[in-house]
Structure formats: C-alpha cells, structure tokens
C-alpha cells in the first residue's frame, strides 16, 4: 500500500505527457464489448495521448463495434471449445496455437505496458502471452461467478477488478478490487426525462411501459412467452410493450404476430438502436441476466425481471440474478417457466407502484457509476509501475 501511494505521488509530480500503450482484449458479446469500450474511453479522457489497441476474435461482433467506436482492433482466429463434439476440438486447439503465436507478435510489435482482459475468447491467449512476456495484466471479471479463462489467468494477474463481493473463493484476496462493471457513457450522461424518452420511442408517457430485451441475438424462451401472451397483452391496453426480438428471430416473429393479430399496445423491433431512450422510458425491464446489463439497470434504478440464460458457462447468469434477488433488487423467472408466467408476472409488477419503487430503490444501491474511471486508474497505475521497473532495469544495465 505504501509503495502504491509513493508511485501515485510520483505520477502527480510528473506533468509530462506519457506515451501509454495499452492492449484491451476480449469480446464476443455486447456484455464484454461495451465495458471494454467504456474502459478505453475512461483512459483516453484521463490521458488523450494514450495508444489503445484492441485484440478480439475473428468473426465476432467486436470486429465491427470497436472500429465504429474509433479504436483499432486485430482479430485472432480463436474459437470456443465444443463440449458436445470433442473431435471438433482438434481444430479449436490448432486455432488456439495459432492465436497464441499471433498474440506474441502483436505484443512484441505494439510493446504495451499493460494488457487488460474483459472476458471472451480472445482474452485467454492474449493475456497468457502478455504475462509470459512480463507485461502486467489486469482482469475485469463481470460476473459473480468467475469464468474459466479468468480463473486460469488469475495467478499471473497483477489486479483483478470485480463487480460483486465474495469472489475470494476464485481469486487471491490481495489482488481484488471491487469496482463494479463499466456501462455505456450515453447512459451515464443521459439527462432526459422519462416523458421525453417515451416520446422519442413513439410511446405514450401517460401509460406504463414494459421493455423486453433478450440481447442482440434474441432469446427464444422470452420470445415464445410473448407469442403465447398476445391476448393477455391486448387485454391490458394501458400498458405498452416494447419487444426486442433479436435479429435472428425477427422475421419469424413478425409473421406469427401478424397472423395471430398484433395488439395495438405492442411495439416490435429486431434491435433497439436507441437503448438510452428505451431504458429511460421503461417502468419495468425484462432481460437476461448478463452482468453488463445488470450494471446498467442498477445505474438507472430500473425495476427488472431477470430471466437467466441456461446456455452460458457455469450457469453464471442465474448466479448473477440471485445476487440481486437476495437483496430484493430484482424478480427472477426461470427460463423454463417464462412461457407460462413471464408476461403475467410483468403485468402484475408494472401495475404495482409500491413494488416498482422498492425494486428501483434496492437495485440503485448496487450501482457503481465510476467503475470505468476506477478501472482506468488501476490500468494507468500498472503502466507507471511497469515504466518504473523498465527504467531501473535499463539503468542497471548501463552500470
């Protein structure tokens, strides 16, 4: 602790611009990409001269989202292990070997002072190689149940930033810092009222609004719950529904809804492009239980029903949801029960002002609005420590 304070004092005294070079690796889903971009933006706001290089997985959504945000990215041919067909993993292992070789060259060419891992396929080989090359690594674990890759990388990590308490069961206590999960800057800076958000979404601000989002690809069980409840939705005209089906399911859903008769109070979209307005307008949100989404709901104080995906490693979404449920900060509906009870539960809650207020108050207590800034500060600290170490090494070699 004393060494850290001394180093911070040196940083404050030295006003010269620093040529920070930082790699951020990971992705695969918006839940990994948006926090990664938030960390990058926080670093750039503190140190505009910093060079940031992203390393992602070829063919995954980070290869589009990161350049759109103004950052350079290199893709690795990494892919996930196939737990059902083990023979296919021969190809996976070859790609892993190739990705590690590529990561080594990337690190050698870019010469970073820190490598940050946010989860996802690419973070494994990138951070493993960085550690082998004596580059300090920082892990950002978003879930309350640690992923396999992060558990394997933990022994080499200098710092592990987490969103939940109790992760000492996975990681060394002395490396942990509770920062929360970074969220999109547009949500942090939003000052638009609920009524204005509702109008922006072509909704009536005088009526209750339920937003259902199953992720960018959608969620079949949540979509089926809406299909089976069209009459129930129509029977409650004072409640408006915004339904994000996901691009994969959109055409099929529209066809089925039109055939069954689309309720006037139902708005269907494949993807909510203005999520800031959608969340700002919603009285109640129905969502999967991804860590990044939960952090956004907490920041905005949104009453939420969580339907954890059963198709994720270690069932971590259920564990994320239960961390809120035990604090009466969310309602839980299992994926298997969604078709029968999701919409009826949502209607019951959205018409209960007292319950909405309780859920909103309790989830707000879990918000960490400065998460990206706190993680950025740790990244810069590690970069400074690396620079100090390299300076000492070079001076010793000159003697």
mmCIF file of C-alpha atoms in Angstrom:
data_model
loop_
_atom_site.group_PDB
_atom_site.id
_atom_site.type_symbol
_atom_site.label_atom_id
_atom_site.label_comp_id
_atom_site.label_asym_id
_atom_site.label_seq_id
_atom_site.Cartn_x
_atom_site.Cartn_y
_atom_site.Cartn_z
ATOM 1 C CA UNK A 1 0.000 0.000 0.000
ATOM 2 C CA UNK A 2 2.834 2.386 0.881
ATOM 3 C CA UNK A 3 4.628 1.649 -2.416
ATOM 4 C CA UNK A 4 1.413 2.349 -4.296
ATOM 5 C CA UNK A 5 0.991 5.722 -2.576
ATOM 6 C CA UNK A 6 4.584 6.673 -3.356
ATOM 7 C CA UNK A 7 4.120 5.801 -7.011
ATOM 8 C CA UNK A 8 0.915 7.832 -7.218
ATOM 9 C CA UNK A 9 2.758 10.822 -5.716
ATOM 10 C CA UNK A 10 5.423 10.499 -8.393
ATOM 11 C CA UNK A 11 2.725 10.392 -11.069
ATOM 12 C CA UNK A 12 1.161 13.604 -9.763
ATOM 13 C CA UNK A 13 4.513 15.399 -9.698
ATOM 14 C CA UNK A 14 5.391 14.407 -13.243
ATOM 15 C CA UNK A 15 3.295 16.547 -15.572
ATOM 16 C CA UNK A 16 4.970 15.365 -18.764
ATOM 17 C CA UNK A 17 2.795 13.548 -21.281
ATOM 18 C CA UNK A 18 3.208 9.793 -21.099
ATOM 19 C CA UNK A 19 3.180 7.532 -24.117
ATOM 20 C CA UNK A 20 0.928 4.889 -22.615
ATOM 21 C CA UNK A 21 0.342 1.818 -24.774
ATOM 22 C CA UNK A 22 -2.453 -0.450 -23.614
ATOM 23 C CA UNK A 23 -3.957 -3.620 -25.052
ATOM 24 C CA UNK A 24 -7.581 -4.456 -24.260
ATOM 25 C CA UNK A 25 -8.606 -7.980 -25.201
ATOM 26 C CA UNK A 26 -11.879 -9.872 -25.236
ATOM 27 C CA UNK A 27 -15.358 -9.596 -26.654
ATOM 28 C CA UNK A 28 -17.823 -11.951 -28.277
ATOM 29 C CA UNK A 29 -20.919 -10.280 -26.838
ATOM 30 C CA UNK A 30 -22.062 -6.762 -26.076
ATOM 31 C CA UNK A 31 -21.669 -7.646 -22.409
ATOM 32 C CA UNK A 32 -17.911 -7.799 -22.938
ATOM 33 C CA UNK A 33 -17.526 -5.164 -25.639
ATOM 34 C CA UNK A 34 -19.378 -2.233 -24.056
ATOM 35 C CA UNK A 35 -17.407 -2.423 -20.771
ATOM 36 C CA UNK A 36 -14.175 -2.709 -22.773
ATOM 37 C CA UNK A 37 -15.018 0.429 -24.738
ATOM 38 C CA UNK A 38 -16.012 2.239 -21.536
ATOM 39 C CA UNK A 39 -12.616 1.429 -20.010
ATOM 40 C CA UNK A 40 -10.855 2.624 -23.168
ATOM 41 C CA UNK A 41 -12.853 5.863 -23.181
ATOM 42 C CA UNK A 42 -12.069 6.468 -19.498
ATOM 43 C CA UNK A 43 -8.336 6.002 -20.168
ATOM 44 C CA UNK A 44 -8.488 8.387 -23.129
ATOM 45 C CA UNK A 45 -10.367 11.000 -21.108
ATOM 46 C CA UNK A 46 -7.599 10.961 -18.497
ATOM 47 C CA UNK A 47 -4.742 10.585 -20.994
ATOM 48 C CA UNK A 48 -5.757 11.585 -24.551
ATOM 49 C CA UNK A 49 -2.291 10.693 -25.836
ATOM 50 C CA UNK A 50 -2.636 7.038 -24.777
ATOM 51 C CA UNK A 51 -2.456 4.427 -27.553
ATOM 52 C CA UNK A 52 -5.050 1.669 -27.178
ATOM 53 C CA UNK A 53 -5.127 -1.491 -29.265
ATOM 54 C CA UNK A 54 -7.984 -3.986 -29.048
ATOM 55 C CA UNK A 55 -7.471 -7.684 -29.691
ATOM 56 C CA UNK A 56 -10.634 -9.621 -30.454
ATOM 57 C CA UNK A 57 -11.820 -12.823 -32.133
ATOM 58 C CA UNK A 58 -12.292 -13.021 -35.888
ATOM 59 C CA UNK A 59 -15.923 -13.035 -36.945
ATOM 60 C CA UNK A 60 -17.224 -11.818 -33.593
ATOM 61 C CA UNK A 61 -19.146 -8.585 -33.058
ATOM 62 C CA UNK A 62 -16.159 -6.687 -31.586
ATOM 63 C CA UNK A 63 -14.601 -6.625 -35.067
ATOM 64 C CA UNK A 64 -17.407 -4.242 -36.074
ATOM 65 C CA UNK A 65 -18.250 -2.427 -32.820
ATOM 66 C CA UNK A 66 -14.713 -1.447 -31.826
ATOM 67 C CA UNK A 67 -13.788 0.316 -35.126
ATOM 68 C CA UNK A 68 -17.170 2.070 -35.021
ATOM 69 C CA UNK A 69 -16.090 3.500 -31.660
ATOM 70 C CA UNK A 70 -12.853 4.796 -33.191
ATOM 71 C CA UNK A 71 -10.342 2.198 -31.985
ATOM 72 C CA UNK A 72 -8.032 -0.157 -33.859
ATOM 73 C CA UNK A 73 -8.602 -3.887 -33.445
ATOM 74 C CA UNK A 74 -6.786 -7.030 -34.548
ATOM 75 C CA UNK A 75 -8.682 -10.318 -34.737
ATOM 76 C CA UNK A 76 -7.380 -13.700 -33.634
ATOM 77 C CA UNK A 77 -8.658 -16.982 -35.182
ATOM 78 C CA UNK A 78 -9.634 -18.214 -31.712
ATOM 79 C CA UNK A 79 -12.882 -20.109 -31.132
ATOM 80 C CA UNK A 80 -14.565 -21.729 -28.142
ATOM 81 C CA UNK A 81 -14.274 -25.371 -27.170
ATOM 82 C CA UNK A 82 -17.034 -27.692 -28.355
ATOM 83 C CA UNK A 83 -18.203 -29.563 -25.246
ATOM 84 C CA UNK A 84 -20.593 -31.788 -27.205
ATOM 85 C CA UNK A 85 -18.341 -32.949 -30.057
ATOM 86 C CA UNK A 86 -14.836 -33.406 -28.701
ATOM 87 C CA UNK A 87 -13.352 -34.329 -32.107
ATOM 88 C CA UNK A 88 -14.046 -30.813 -33.362
ATOM 89 C CA UNK A 89 -11.648 -29.512 -30.727
ATOM 90 C CA UNK A 90 -8.683 -30.595 -32.834
ATOM 91 C CA UNK A 91 -9.454 -27.561 -34.988
ATOM 92 C CA UNK A 92 -10.015 -25.476 -31.844
ATOM 93 C CA UNK A 93 -6.587 -26.424 -30.475
ATOM 94 C CA UNK A 94 -4.898 -25.557 -33.767
ATOM 95 C CA UNK A 95 -6.586 -22.155 -33.747
ATOM 96 C CA UNK A 96 -5.560 -21.642 -30.134
ATOM 97 C CA UNK A 97 -1.928 -22.375 -31.012
ATOM 98 C CA UNK A 98 -2.114 -20.004 -33.987
ATOM 99 C CA UNK A 99 -3.779 -17.309 -31.839
ATOM 100 C CA UNK A 100 -1.026 -17.530 -29.231
ATOM 101 C CA UNK A 101 1.641 -17.044 -31.918
ATOM 102 C CA UNK A 102 -0.260 -14.067 -33.313
ATOM 103 C CA UNK A 103 -0.729 -12.603 -29.833
ATOM 104 C CA UNK A 104 3.014 -12.862 -29.193
ATOM 105 C CA UNK A 105 3.769 -10.911 -32.381
ATOM 106 C CA UNK A 106 1.091 -8.309 -31.609
ATOM 107 C CA UNK A 107 2.550 -7.718 -28.145
ATOM 108 C CA UNK A 108 6.108 -7.570 -29.463
ATOM 109 C CA UNK A 109 5.170 -5.046 -32.170
ATOM 110 C CA UNK A 110 2.890 -2.852 -30.043
ATOM 111 C CA UNK A 111 5.027 -3.049 -26.872
ATOM 112 C CA UNK A 112 2.242 -2.392 -24.343
ATOM 113 C CA UNK A 113 2.821 -1.518 -20.705
ATOM 114 C CA UNK A 114 -0.421 -3.239 -19.671
ATOM 115 C CA UNK A 115 -2.795 -5.854 -21.088
ATOM 116 C CA UNK A 116 -6.423 -5.752 -19.947
ATOM 117 C CA UNK A 117 -8.760 -8.742 -20.266
ATOM 118 C CA UNK A 118 -12.536 -8.264 -20.254
ATOM 119 C CA UNK A 119 -13.572 -11.855 -20.970
ATOM 120 C CA UNK A 120 -14.338 -13.618 -24.223
ATOM 121 C CA UNK A 121 -12.359 -15.977 -26.452
ATOM 122 C CA UNK A 122 -9.511 -13.628 -27.360
ATOM 123 C CA UNK A 123 -8.575 -12.625 -23.832
ATOM 124 C CA UNK A 124 -7.102 -16.038 -22.996
ATOM 125 C CA UNK A 125 -4.216 -16.266 -25.475
ATOM 126 C CA UNK A 126 -3.574 -12.519 -25.404
ATOM 127 C CA UNK A 127 -3.222 -12.192 -21.637
ATOM 128 C CA UNK A 128 -1.398 -15.503 -21.252
ATOM 129 C CA UNK A 129 1.200 -14.379 -23.770
ATOM 130 C CA UNK A 130 1.452 -10.916 -22.208
ATOM 131 C CA UNK A 131 2.174 -12.478 -18.817
ATOM 132 C CA UNK A 132 4.844 -14.723 -20.367
ATOM 133 C CA UNK A 133 6.461 -11.599 -21.832
ATOM 134 C CA UNK A 134 6.437 -9.900 -18.404
ATOM 135 C CA UNK A 135 3.710 -7.409 -19.321
ATOM 136 C CA UNK A 136 1.444 -6.740 -16.307
ATOM 137 C CA UNK A 137 -2.115 -7.923 -16.830
ATOM 138 C CA UNK A 138 -5.388 -6.712 -15.346
ATOM 139 C CA UNK A 139 -8.531 -8.849 -15.409
ATOM 140 C CA UNK A 140 -12.037 -7.453 -15.321
ATOM 141 C CA UNK A 141 -14.425 -10.145 -14.046
ATOM 142 C CA UNK A 142 -18.004 -9.044 -14.628
ATOM 143 C CA UNK A 143 -19.966 -11.910 -13.085
ATOM 144 C CA UNK A 144 -20.450 -13.078 -9.520
ATOM 145 C CA UNK A 145 -19.184 -16.497 -10.627
ATOM 146 C CA UNK A 146 -15.749 -16.366 -12.237
ATOM 147 C CA UNK A 147 -15.258 -17.706 -15.757
ATOM 148 C CA UNK A 148 -12.792 -20.474 -16.578
ATOM 149 C CA UNK A 149 -10.427 -18.208 -18.540
ATOM 150 C CA UNK A 150 -10.172 -15.633 -15.769
ATOM 151 C CA UNK A 151 -9.601 -18.316 -13.135
ATOM 152 C CA UNK A 152 -6.703 -19.663 -15.210
ATOM 153 C CA UNK A 153 -5.238 -16.187 -15.715
ATOM 154 C CA UNK A 154 -5.635 -15.090 -12.081
ATOM 155 C CA UNK A 155 -2.244 -16.359 -10.896
ATOM 156 C CA UNK A 156 -0.498 -14.115 -13.430
ATOM 157 C CA UNK A 157 -2.725 -11.063 -12.917
ATOM 158 C CA UNK A 158 -1.466 -8.011 -11.050
ATOM 159 C CA UNK A 159 -5.001 -6.719 -10.440
ATOM 160 C CA UNK A 160 -8.480 -8.264 -10.687
ATOM 161 C CA UNK A 161 -11.377 -5.795 -10.859
ATOM 162 C CA UNK A 162 -14.723 -7.327 -9.890
ATOM 163 C CA UNK A 163 -18.358 -6.282 -9.628
ATOM 164 C CA UNK A 164 -19.517 -8.487 -6.770
ATOM 165 C CA UNK A 165 -18.371 -9.322 -3.279
ATOM 166 C CA UNK A 166 -17.303 -12.849 -2.369
ATOM 167 C CA UNK A 167 -15.009 -13.605 -5.303
ATOM 168 C CA UNK A 168 -12.212 -14.508 -2.889
ATOM 169 C CA UNK A 169 -13.356 -18.092 -3.460
ATOM 170 C CA UNK A 170 -11.960 -17.814 -7.002
ATOM 171 C CA UNK A 171 -9.185 -15.236 -6.813
ATOM 172 C CA UNK A 172 -6.397 -14.194 -4.395
ATOM 173 C CA UNK A 173 -7.868 -11.677 -1.961
ATOM 174 C CA UNK A 174 -4.904 -9.290 -2.209
ATOM 175 C CA UNK A 175 -5.424 -8.842 -5.971
ATOM 176 C CA UNK A 176 -9.132 -7.992 -5.790
ATOM 177 C CA UNK A 177 -10.727 -4.585 -6.114
ATOM 178 C CA UNK A 178 -14.494 -4.070 -6.228
ATOM 179 C CA UNK A 179 -15.057 -1.531 -8.993
ATOM 180 C CA UNK A 180 -18.371 -2.599 -10.465
ATOM 181 C CA UNK A 181 -18.904 -3.088 -14.195
ATOM 182 C CA UNK A 182 -18.417 -0.188 -16.622
ATOM 183 C CA UNK A 183 -21.503 0.923 -18.532
ATOM 184 C CA UNK A 184 -22.086 2.859 -21.733
ATOM 185 C CA UNK A 185 -21.191 6.532 -21.474
ATOM 186 C CA UNK A 186 -24.514 7.503 -23.105
ATOM 187 C CA UNK A 187 -26.311 6.098 -20.065
ATOM 188 C CA UNK A 188 -24.040 7.895 -17.607
ATOM 189 C CA UNK A 189 -24.546 11.240 -19.327
ATOM 190 C CA UNK A 190 -28.275 10.911 -20.007
ATOM 191 C CA UNK A 191 -30.319 13.738 -18.510
ATOM 192 C CA UNK A 192 -33.521 13.159 -20.489
ATOM 193 C CA UNK A 193 -36.760 12.674 -18.540
ATOM 194 C CA UNK A 194 -38.929 9.576 -18.711
ATOM 195 C CA UNK A 195 -41.603 11.502 -20.605
ATOM 196 C CA UNK A 196 -39.115 12.760 -23.213
ATOM 197 C CA UNK A 197 -37.685 9.246 -23.580
ATOM 198 C CA UNK A 198 -41.173 7.835 -24.091
ATOM 199 C CA UNK A 199 -41.955 10.368 -26.813
ATOM 200 C CA UNK A 200 -38.621 9.538 -28.511
ATOM 201 C CA UNK A 201 -39.762 5.891 -28.590
ATOM 202 C CA UNK A 202 -43.202 6.851 -30.016
ATOM 203 C CA UNK A 203 -44.869 5.829 -26.764
ATOM 204 C CA UNK A 204 -47.497 7.473 -24.563
ATOM 205 C CA UNK A 205 -45.760 8.766 -21.389
ATOM 206 C CA UNK A 206 -49.097 8.639 -19.545
ATOM 207 C CA UNK A 207 -49.184 4.843 -19.764
ATOM 208 C CA UNK A 208 -46.939 2.201 -18.163
ATOM 209 C CA UNK A 209 -44.125 0.842 -20.341
ATOM 210 C CA UNK A 210 -42.510 -2.611 -20.271
ATOM 211 C CA UNK A 211 -39.301 -3.166 -22.226
ATOM 212 C CA UNK A 212 -38.329 -6.734 -23.125
ATOM 213 C CA UNK A 213 -34.777 -7.307 -24.389
ATOM 214 C CA UNK A 214 -33.255 -10.708 -24.996
ATOM 215 C CA UNK A 215 -29.871 -9.498 -26.187
ATOM 216 C CA UNK A 216 -28.740 -8.558 -29.699
ATOM 217 C CA UNK A 217 -29.438 -12.091 -30.989
ATOM 218 C CA UNK A 218 -32.658 -12.511 -29.042
ATOM 219 C CA UNK A 219 -33.886 -15.188 -26.637
ATOM 220 C CA UNK A 220 -36.251 -17.900 -27.847
ATOM 221 C CA UNK A 221 -37.930 -18.592 -24.495
ATOM 222 C CA UNK A 222 -38.675 -14.900 -23.919
ATOM 223 C CA UNK A 223 -39.985 -14.519 -27.463
ATOM 224 C CA UNK A 224 -42.243 -17.559 -27.035
ATOM 225 C CA UNK A 225 -43.602 -16.094 -23.799
ATOM 226 C CA UNK A 226 -44.690 -13.003 -25.729
ATOM 227 C CA UNK A 227 -46.222 -15.019 -28.569
ATOM 228 C CA UNK A 228 -48.259 -17.117 -26.124
ATOM 229 C CA UNK A 229 -49.431 -13.971 -24.288
ATOM 230 C CA UNK A 230 -50.650 -11.796 -27.170
ATOM 231 C CA UNK A 231 -54.240 -11.882 -25.953
ATOM 232 C CA UNK A 232 -53.156 -11.014 -22.408
ATOM 233 C CA UNK A 233 -51.184 -8.068 -23.776
ATOM 234 C CA UNK A 234 -54.185 -6.902 -25.810
ATOM 235 C CA UNK A 235 -56.390 -7.158 -22.716
ATOM 236 C CA UNK A 236 -54.164 -4.617 -20.924
ATOM 237 C CA UNK A 237 -54.227 -1.576 -23.254
ATOM 238 C CA UNK A 238 -52.966 0.794 -20.547
ATOM 239 C CA UNK A 239 -49.597 -0.997 -20.559
ATOM 240 C CA UNK A 240 -47.306 -0.574 -23.560
ATOM 241 C CA UNK A 241 -44.782 -3.232 -24.562
ATOM 242 C CA UNK A 242 -41.533 -2.700 -26.470
ATOM 243 C CA UNK A 243 -40.297 -6.094 -27.621
ATOM 244 C CA UNK A 244 -36.778 -6.598 -28.963
ATOM 245 C CA UNK A 245 -36.908 -9.972 -30.677
ATOM 246 C CA UNK A 246 -33.277 -10.144 -31.796
ATOM 247 C CA UNK A 247 -32.298 -10.111 -35.473
ATOM 248 C CA UNK A 248 -32.251 -13.903 -35.725
ATOM 249 C CA UNK A 249 -35.934 -14.267 -34.756
ATOM 250 C CA UNK A 250 -37.409 -11.017 -36.085
ATOM 251 C CA UNK A 251 -38.931 -12.068 -39.431
ATOM 252 C CA UNK A 252 -40.469 -15.224 -37.985
ATOM 253 C CA UNK A 253 -41.903 -13.308 -35.009
ATOM 254 C CA UNK A 254 -43.458 -10.565 -37.154
ATOM 255 C CA UNK A 255 -45.118 -13.153 -39.372
ATOM 256 C CA UNK A 256 -46.534 -15.085 -36.408
ATOM 257 C CA UNK A 257 -47.759 -11.954 -34.633
ATOM 258 C CA UNK A 258 -49.447 -10.561 -37.734
ATOM 259 C CA UNK A 259 -51.188 -13.892 -38.287
ATOM 260 C CA UNK A 260 -52.400 -14.012 -34.676
ATOM 261 C CA UNK A 261 -53.388 -10.347 -34.593
ATOM 262 C CA UNK A 262 -50.972 -7.697 -33.361
ATOM 263 C CA UNK A 263 -52.126 -5.797 -30.243
ATOM 264 C CA UNK A 264 -52.160 -2.003 -30.591
ATOM 265 C CA UNK A 265 -50.073 -1.627 -27.425
ATOM 266 C CA UNK A 266 -47.199 -3.771 -28.737
ATOM 267 C CA UNK A 267 -44.123 -2.362 -30.495
ATOM 268 C CA UNK A 268 -41.832 -4.957 -32.128
ATOM 269 C CA UNK A 269 -38.239 -4.380 -33.239
ATOM 270 C CA UNK A 270 -35.286 -6.592 -34.098
ATOM 271 C CA UNK A 271 -32.808 -4.336 -32.313
ATOM 272 C CA UNK A 272 -33.249 -1.266 -30.105
ATOM 273 C CA UNK A 273 -30.820 1.236 -31.580
ATOM 274 C CA UNK A 274 -31.646 3.942 -29.025
ATOM 275 C CA UNK A 275 -31.285 1.916 -25.852
ATOM 276 C CA UNK A 276 -30.785 5.082 -23.788
ATOM 277 C CA UNK A 277 -34.316 6.262 -24.624
ATOM 278 C CA UNK A 278 -35.764 2.766 -24.310
ATOM 279 C CA UNK A 279 -34.388 2.287 -20.803
ATOM 280 C CA UNK A 280 -35.239 5.858 -19.872
ATOM 281 C CA UNK A 281 -38.868 5.305 -20.846
ATOM 282 C CA UNK A 282 -39.344 1.866 -19.278
ATOM 283 C CA UNK A 283 -41.122 1.417 -15.956
ATOM 284 C CA UNK A 284 -40.132 -2.252 -15.958
ATOM 285 C CA UNK A 285 -37.462 -4.146 -17.900
ATOM 286 C CA UNK A 286 -37.463 -7.858 -18.754
ATOM 287 C CA UNK A 287 -33.970 -9.091 -19.566
ATOM 288 C CA UNK A 288 -31.411 -11.849 -19.497
ATOM 289 C CA UNK A 289 -29.065 -11.617 -16.502
ATOM 290 C CA UNK A 290 -25.812 -10.600 -18.150
ATOM 291 C CA UNK A 291 -23.500 -8.735 -15.785
ATOM 292 C CA UNK A 292 -23.170 -5.675 -18.002
ATOM 293 C CA UNK A 293 -26.941 -5.319 -18.410
ATOM 294 C CA UNK A 294 -27.480 -5.652 -14.660
ATOM 295 C CA UNK A 295 -24.948 -2.872 -14.041
ATOM 296 C CA UNK A 296 -26.861 -0.602 -16.417
ATOM 297 C CA UNK A 297 -30.165 -1.343 -14.699
ATOM 298 C CA UNK A 298 -28.583 -0.562 -11.327
ATOM 299 C CA UNK A 299 -27.177 2.722 -12.567
ATOM 300 C CA UNK A 300 -30.590 3.772 -13.882
ATOM 301 C CA UNK A 301 -32.522 2.345 -10.934
ATOM 302 C CA UNK A 302 -34.701 0.186 -13.176
ATOM 303 C CA UNK A 303 -37.180 -2.318 -11.812
ATOM 304 C CA UNK A 304 -36.292 -5.542 -13.618
ATOM 305 C CA UNK A 305 -37.387 -9.136 -14.145
ATOM 306 C CA UNK A 306 -34.370 -11.333 -14.874
ATOM 307 C CA UNK A 307 -34.684 -14.475 -16.998
ATOM 308 C CA UNK A 308 -31.185 -16.024 -16.889
ATOM 309 C CA UNK A 309 -29.972 -17.805 -19.995
ATOM 310 C CA UNK A 310 -29.422 -21.536 -19.363
ATOM 311 C CA UNK A 311 -26.880 -21.660 -22.201
ATOM 312 C CA UNK A 312 -23.911 -19.956 -20.538
ATOM 313 C CA UNK A 313 -20.843 -21.394 -18.836
ATOM 314 C CA UNK A 314 -21.228 -22.367 -15.170
ATOM 315 C CA UNK A 315 -24.823 -21.039 -15.273
ATOM 316 C CA UNK A 316 -23.345 -17.687 -14.216
ATOM 317 C CA UNK A 317 -26.427 -15.685 -15.245
ATOM 318 C CA UNK A 318 -28.554 -17.453 -12.640
ATOM 319 C CA UNK A 319 -25.916 -16.661 -10.029
ATOM 320 C CA UNK A 320 -25.902 -13.006 -11.173
ATOM 321 C CA UNK A 321 -29.687 -12.871 -10.827
ATOM 322 C CA UNK A 322 -29.704 -14.446 -7.377
ATOM 323 C CA UNK A 323 -27.187 -11.866 -6.141
ATOM 324 C CA UNK A 324 -29.913 -9.278 -6.801
ATOM 325 C CA UNK A 325 -32.878 -11.367 -5.691
ATOM 326 C CA UNK A 326 -31.413 -11.887 -2.214
ATOM 327 C CA UNK A 327 -31.317 -8.085 -1.852
ATOM 328 C CA UNK A 328 -34.890 -7.733 -3.198
ATOM 329 C CA UNK A 329 -33.421 -5.807 -6.114
ATOM 330 C CA UNK A 330 -34.897 -7.909 -8.940
ATOM 331 C CA UNK A 331 -37.553 -10.513 -9.743
ATOM 332 C CA UNK A 332 -36.418 -13.919 -11.005
ATOM 333 C CA UNK A 333 -38.268 -16.045 -13.564
ATOM 334 C CA UNK A 334 -36.556 -19.210 -14.768
ATOM 335 C CA UNK A 335 -36.120 -19.796 -18.490
ATOM 336 C CA UNK A 336 -38.250 -22.942 -18.324
ATOM 337 C CA UNK A 337 -41.146 -21.068 -16.698
ATOM 338 C CA UNK A 338 -41.001 -17.978 -18.914
ATOM 339 C CA UNK A 339 -43.647 -19.069 -21.425
ATOM 340 C CA UNK A 340 -46.259 -19.673 -18.735
ATOM 341 C CA UNK A 341 -45.656 -16.855 -16.263
ATOM 342 C CA UNK A 342 -43.344 -14.123 -17.595
ATOM 343 C CA UNK A 343 -45.869 -11.697 -19.092
ATOM 344 C CA UNK A 344 -48.462 -12.175 -16.331
ATOM 345 C CA UNK A 345 -45.764 -11.540 -13.713
ATOM 346 C CA UNK A 346 -44.621 -8.427 -15.563
ATOM 347 C CA UNK A 347 -48.157 -7.025 -15.755
ATOM 348 C CA UNK A 348 -48.687 -7.665 -12.053
ATOM 349 C CA UNK A 349 -45.492 -5.804 -11.120
ATOM 350 C CA UNK A 350 -45.801 -2.880 -13.532
ATOM 351 C CA UNK A 351 -49.242 -2.060 -12.105
ATOM 352 C CA UNK A 352 -47.917 -2.153 -8.529
ATOM 353 C CA UNK A 353 -46.359 1.262 -7.885
ATOM 354 C CA UNK A 354 -45.089 0.256 -4.442
ATOM 355 C CA UNK A 355 -43.303 -2.826 -5.798
ATOM 356 C CA UNK A 356 -41.773 -0.845 -8.656
ATOM 357 C CA UNK A 357 -40.435 1.741 -6.212
ATOM 358 C CA UNK A 358 -38.989 -0.948 -3.921
ATOM 359 C CA UNK A 359 -37.196 -2.723 -6.776
ATOM 360 C CA UNK A 360 -35.878 0.576 -8.124
ATOM 361 C CA UNK A 361 -34.571 1.692 -4.736
ATOM 362 C CA UNK A 362 -32.867 -1.609 -3.945
ATOM 363 C CA UNK A 363 -31.140 -2.046 -7.306
ATOM 364 C CA UNK A 364 -29.918 1.574 -7.206
ATOM 365 C CA UNK A 365 -27.967 0.755 -4.041
ATOM 366 C CA UNK A 366 -25.870 -1.691 -6.069
ATOM 367 C CA UNK A 367 -24.801 0.872 -8.701
ATOM 368 C CA UNK A 368 -21.125 1.714 -9.293
ATOM 369 C CA UNK A 369 -21.205 4.762 -11.603
ATOM 370 C CA UNK A 370 -17.426 5.318 -11.501
ATOM 371 C CA UNK A 371 -16.478 1.760 -12.474
ATOM 372 C CA UNK A 372 -14.765 2.663 -15.763
ATOM 373 C CA UNK A 373 -12.805 5.511 -14.128
ATOM 374 C CA UNK A 374 -11.684 3.286 -11.246
ATOM 375 C CA UNK A 375 -10.514 0.540 -13.604
ATOM 376 C CA UNK A 376 -8.750 3.094 -15.822
ATOM 377 C CA UNK A 377 -6.915 4.384 -12.769
ATOM 378 C CA UNK A 378 -5.683 0.857 -11.973
ATOM 379 C CA UNK A 379 -4.566 0.378 -15.583
ATOM 380 C CA UNK A 380 -2.521 3.587 -15.520
ATOM 381 C CA UNK A 381 -1.052 2.634 -12.152
ATOM 382 C CA UNK A 382 0.178 -0.666 -13.607
ATOM 383 C CA UNK A 383 1.576 1.148 -16.643
ATOM 384 C CA UNK A 384 3.518 3.525 -14.376
ATOM 385 C CA UNK A 385 4.809 0.629 -12.288
ATOM 386 C CA UNK A 386 5.980 -1.089 -15.468
ATOM 387 C CA UNK A 387 7.716 2.078 -16.662
ATOM 388 C CA UNK A 388 9.467 2.472 -13.312
ATOM 389 C CA UNK A 389 10.645 -1.128 -13.439
ATOM 390 C CA UNK A 390 11.908 -0.802 -17.004
ATOM 391 C CA UNK A 391 13.749 2.418 -16.164
ATOM 392 C CA UNK A 392 15.501 0.723 -13.244
ATOM 393 C CA UNK A 393 16.420 -2.267 -15.412
ATOM 394 C CA UNK A 394 17.926 -0.061 -18.109
ATOM 395 C CA UNK A 395 19.869 1.981 -15.568
ATOM 396 C CA UNK A 396 21.281 -1.175 -14.011
ATOM 397 C CA UNK A 397 22.359 -2.446 -17.422
ATOM 398 C CA UNK A 398 24.279 0.808 -18.021
ATOM 399 C CA UNK A 399 26.322 0.377 -14.865
#
